[in-house]
Amino acid sequence: MRKKIGFISDWNYPRGKVYIAKIMMECLKSYHDVFLFANSCCTPITDEFNIISTIRINVFAKPKEKDIVQWIKQNELDYIVLIETGQWDNDYSLYPLIKKLGVKTIAFLEWERFDESIIDIYRNVDLIICPIESFYNKCLKLNLTNVVLINF
């Protein structure tokens, strides 16, 4: 059964987390409806990041909560994948907001920016994707049971 999967990520800025989002979306788009809520960093989308014609993209420089809620409801999303969301600006407010809307949350988190002081937020995420084994093991030691290791 096709699911509606939304991604929240930076976009069109050639760096790791953008490529992770791109790879994941390209892998899923044949089997699911994929949407992107993109932080464009106020720059135009380059050709490299404008090739995913089957993915509907909404671009915002700094999204407001109401914009994200509207995007989720408009697209009737089943899951949202947050790519390092909150890890760079210490704003983790999207996680409980999305859960409140009844949408499953998946977080792709970076080991170096993992903040143990907000462990309860991480516990409430439906799934945490750990990109390296040492990070996965650290999550297990913190009694996080909602983690999976996917080596990138």
Coordinates of C-alpha atoms in Angstrom, one line a residue:
M1 CA 0.0 0.0 0.0
R2 CA 1.4 3.4 -1.0
K3 CA 2.1 5.8 1.8
K4 CA 2.4 9.5 1.8
I5 CA 5.9 10.4 3.1
G6 CA 7.0 13.9 3.7
F7 CA 10.6 15.0 4.2
I8 CA 11.7 18.1 6.1
S9 CA 15.2 19.1 5.1
D10 CA 17.5 21.7 3.8
W11 CA 17.6 21.6 0.1
N12 CA 19.8 22.5 -2.9
Y13 CA 22.9 23.2 -0.7
P14 CA 25.5 20.5 -1.6
R15 CA 26.3 18.9 1.8
G16 CA 25.7 15.7 3.6
K17 CA 22.1 16.0 4.9
V18 CA 20.8 17.3 1.6
Y19 CA 22.3 14.3 -0.2
I20 CA 20.8 12.0 2.5
A21 CA 17.3 13.4 1.9
K22 CA 17.8 13.2 -1.9
I23 CA 18.9 9.6 -1.8
M24 CA 16.1 8.5 0.6
M25 CA 13.4 10.3 -1.5
E26 CA 14.7 8.8 -4.8
C27 CA 14.7 5.3 -3.2
L28 CA 11.1 5.7 -2.0
K29 CA 9.4 7.6 -4.9
S30 CA 8.6 4.4 -6.9
Y31 CA 6.7 2.9 -4.1
H32 CA 5.2 5.8 -2.2
D33 CA 4.1 9.4 -2.7
V34 CA 7.0 11.6 -1.6
F35 CA 6.8 15.2 -0.6
L36 CA 9.5 17.7 0.5
F37 CA 9.2 20.7 2.7
A38 CA 12.5 22.4 1.8
N39 CA 14.5 25.0 3.5
S40 CA 16.1 26.6 0.5
C41 CA 18.6 28.7 2.5
C42 CA 17.2 31.6 0.3
T43 CA 19.1 30.4 -2.8
P44 CA 17.7 29.2 -6.1
I45 CA 17.3 25.5 -6.7
T46 CA 20.2 24.2 -8.8
D47 CA 19.9 21.6 -11.5
E48 CA 21.3 18.9 -9.3
F49 CA 18.5 19.3 -6.9
N50 CA 15.7 20.0 -9.4
I51 CA 15.7 16.5 -11.0
I52 CA 13.1 14.7 -8.8
S53 CA 10.0 15.4 -10.9
T54 CA 7.8 13.0 -9.0
I55 CA 8.4 14.7 -5.7
R56 CA 6.3 17.8 -4.8
I57 CA 8.5 20.5 -3.3
N58 CA 7.4 23.4 -1.1
V59 CA 10.3 25.8 -0.5
F60 CA 10.6 28.1 2.5
A61 CA 13.5 30.1 3.7
K62 CA 12.5 29.8 7.4
P63 CA 9.2 27.9 7.7
K64 CA 6.6 28.9 10.2
E65 CA 4.7 26.4 12.3
K66 CA 1.4 27.2 10.4
D67 CA 3.1 26.5 7.1
I68 CA 4.2 23.1 8.2
V69 CA 0.8 22.2 9.6
Q70 CA -0.9 23.3 6.4
W71 CA 1.6 21.2 4.3
I72 CA 1.0 18.1 6.4
K73 CA -2.8 18.4 6.3
Q74 CA -2.9 19.4 2.6
N75 CA -0.9 16.4 1.6
E76 CA -2.5 14.0 4.1
L77 CA 0.9 12.7 5.2
D78 CA 1.3 9.3 6.9
Y79 CA 5.0 9.8 7.8
I80 CA 7.4 12.6 8.1
V81 CA 11.2 12.1 7.9
L82 CA 13.1 14.9 9.6
I83 CA 16.6 15.2 8.4
E84 CA 18.7 16.6 11.3
T85 CA 15.8 18.9 12.1
G86 CA 16.5 20.8 15.3
Q87 CA 20.1 19.6 15.5
W88 CA 21.5 22.8 14.1
D89 CA 19.3 25.5 15.6
N90 CA 18.3 23.6 18.8
D91 CA 14.6 24.0 17.9
Y92 CA 12.9 20.6 18.4
S93 CA 9.3 22.0 18.4
L94 CA 8.4 20.2 15.2
Y95 CA 8.6 16.7 16.8
P96 CA 5.7 17.1 19.2
L97 CA 3.8 19.3 16.7
I98 CA 3.8 16.5 14.1
K99 CA 2.9 13.8 16.7
K100 CA 0.0 15.9 17.8
L101 CA -1.3 15.9 14.2
G102 CA -1.2 12.0 14.3
V103 CA 1.6 11.7 11.8
K104 CA 4.4 9.1 12.4
T105 CA 7.8 10.7 12.9
I106 CA 11.1 9.4 11.6
A107 CA 14.3 11.3 12.5
F108 CA 17.6 11.0 10.7
L109 CA 20.0 12.3 13.4
E110 CA 23.7 13.2 13.3
W111 CA 25.9 11.7 16.0
E112 CA 27.9 14.9 16.6
R113 CA 24.9 17.0 17.3
F114 CA 23.0 14.4 19.4
D115 CA 21.7 16.2 22.6
E116 CA 21.2 13.8 25.5
S117 CA 19.4 16.6 27.5
I118 CA 16.3 16.1 25.2
I119 CA 16.2 12.4 25.5
D120 CA 12.4 12.5 26.1
I121 CA 11.8 14.1 22.7
Y122 CA 13.8 11.3 21.1
R123 CA 11.9 8.7 23.0
N124 CA 8.7 10.0 21.4
V125 CA 9.9 9.8 17.9
D126 CA 8.5 6.7 16.1
L127 CA 11.9 5.8 14.5
I128 CA 15.4 7.2 14.7
I129 CA 17.7 6.4 11.9
C130 CA 21.3 6.1 13.0
P131 CA 23.8 6.4 10.1
I132 CA 26.8 4.9 12.0
E133 CA 27.1 1.9 14.3
S134 CA 28.8 3.8 17.2
F135 CA 25.8 6.2 17.3
Y136 CA 23.4 3.3 17.2
N137 CA 25.2 1.7 20.1
K138 CA 25.1 5.0 22.0
C139 CA 21.3 5.2 21.5
L140 CA 20.9 1.6 22.8
K141 CA 22.9 2.4 25.9
L142 CA 20.6 5.3 26.5
N143 CA 17.7 2.8 26.4
L144 CA 16.3 4.2 23.2
T145 CA 14.3 1.3 21.6
N146 CA 13.1 3.2 18.6
V147 CA 16.4 3.1 16.7
V148 CA 17.6 1.4 13.5
L149 CA 21.0 1.3 12.0
I150 CA 21.3 2.2 8.3
N151 CA 24.9 2.7 7.3
F152 CA 25.3 5.5 4.8

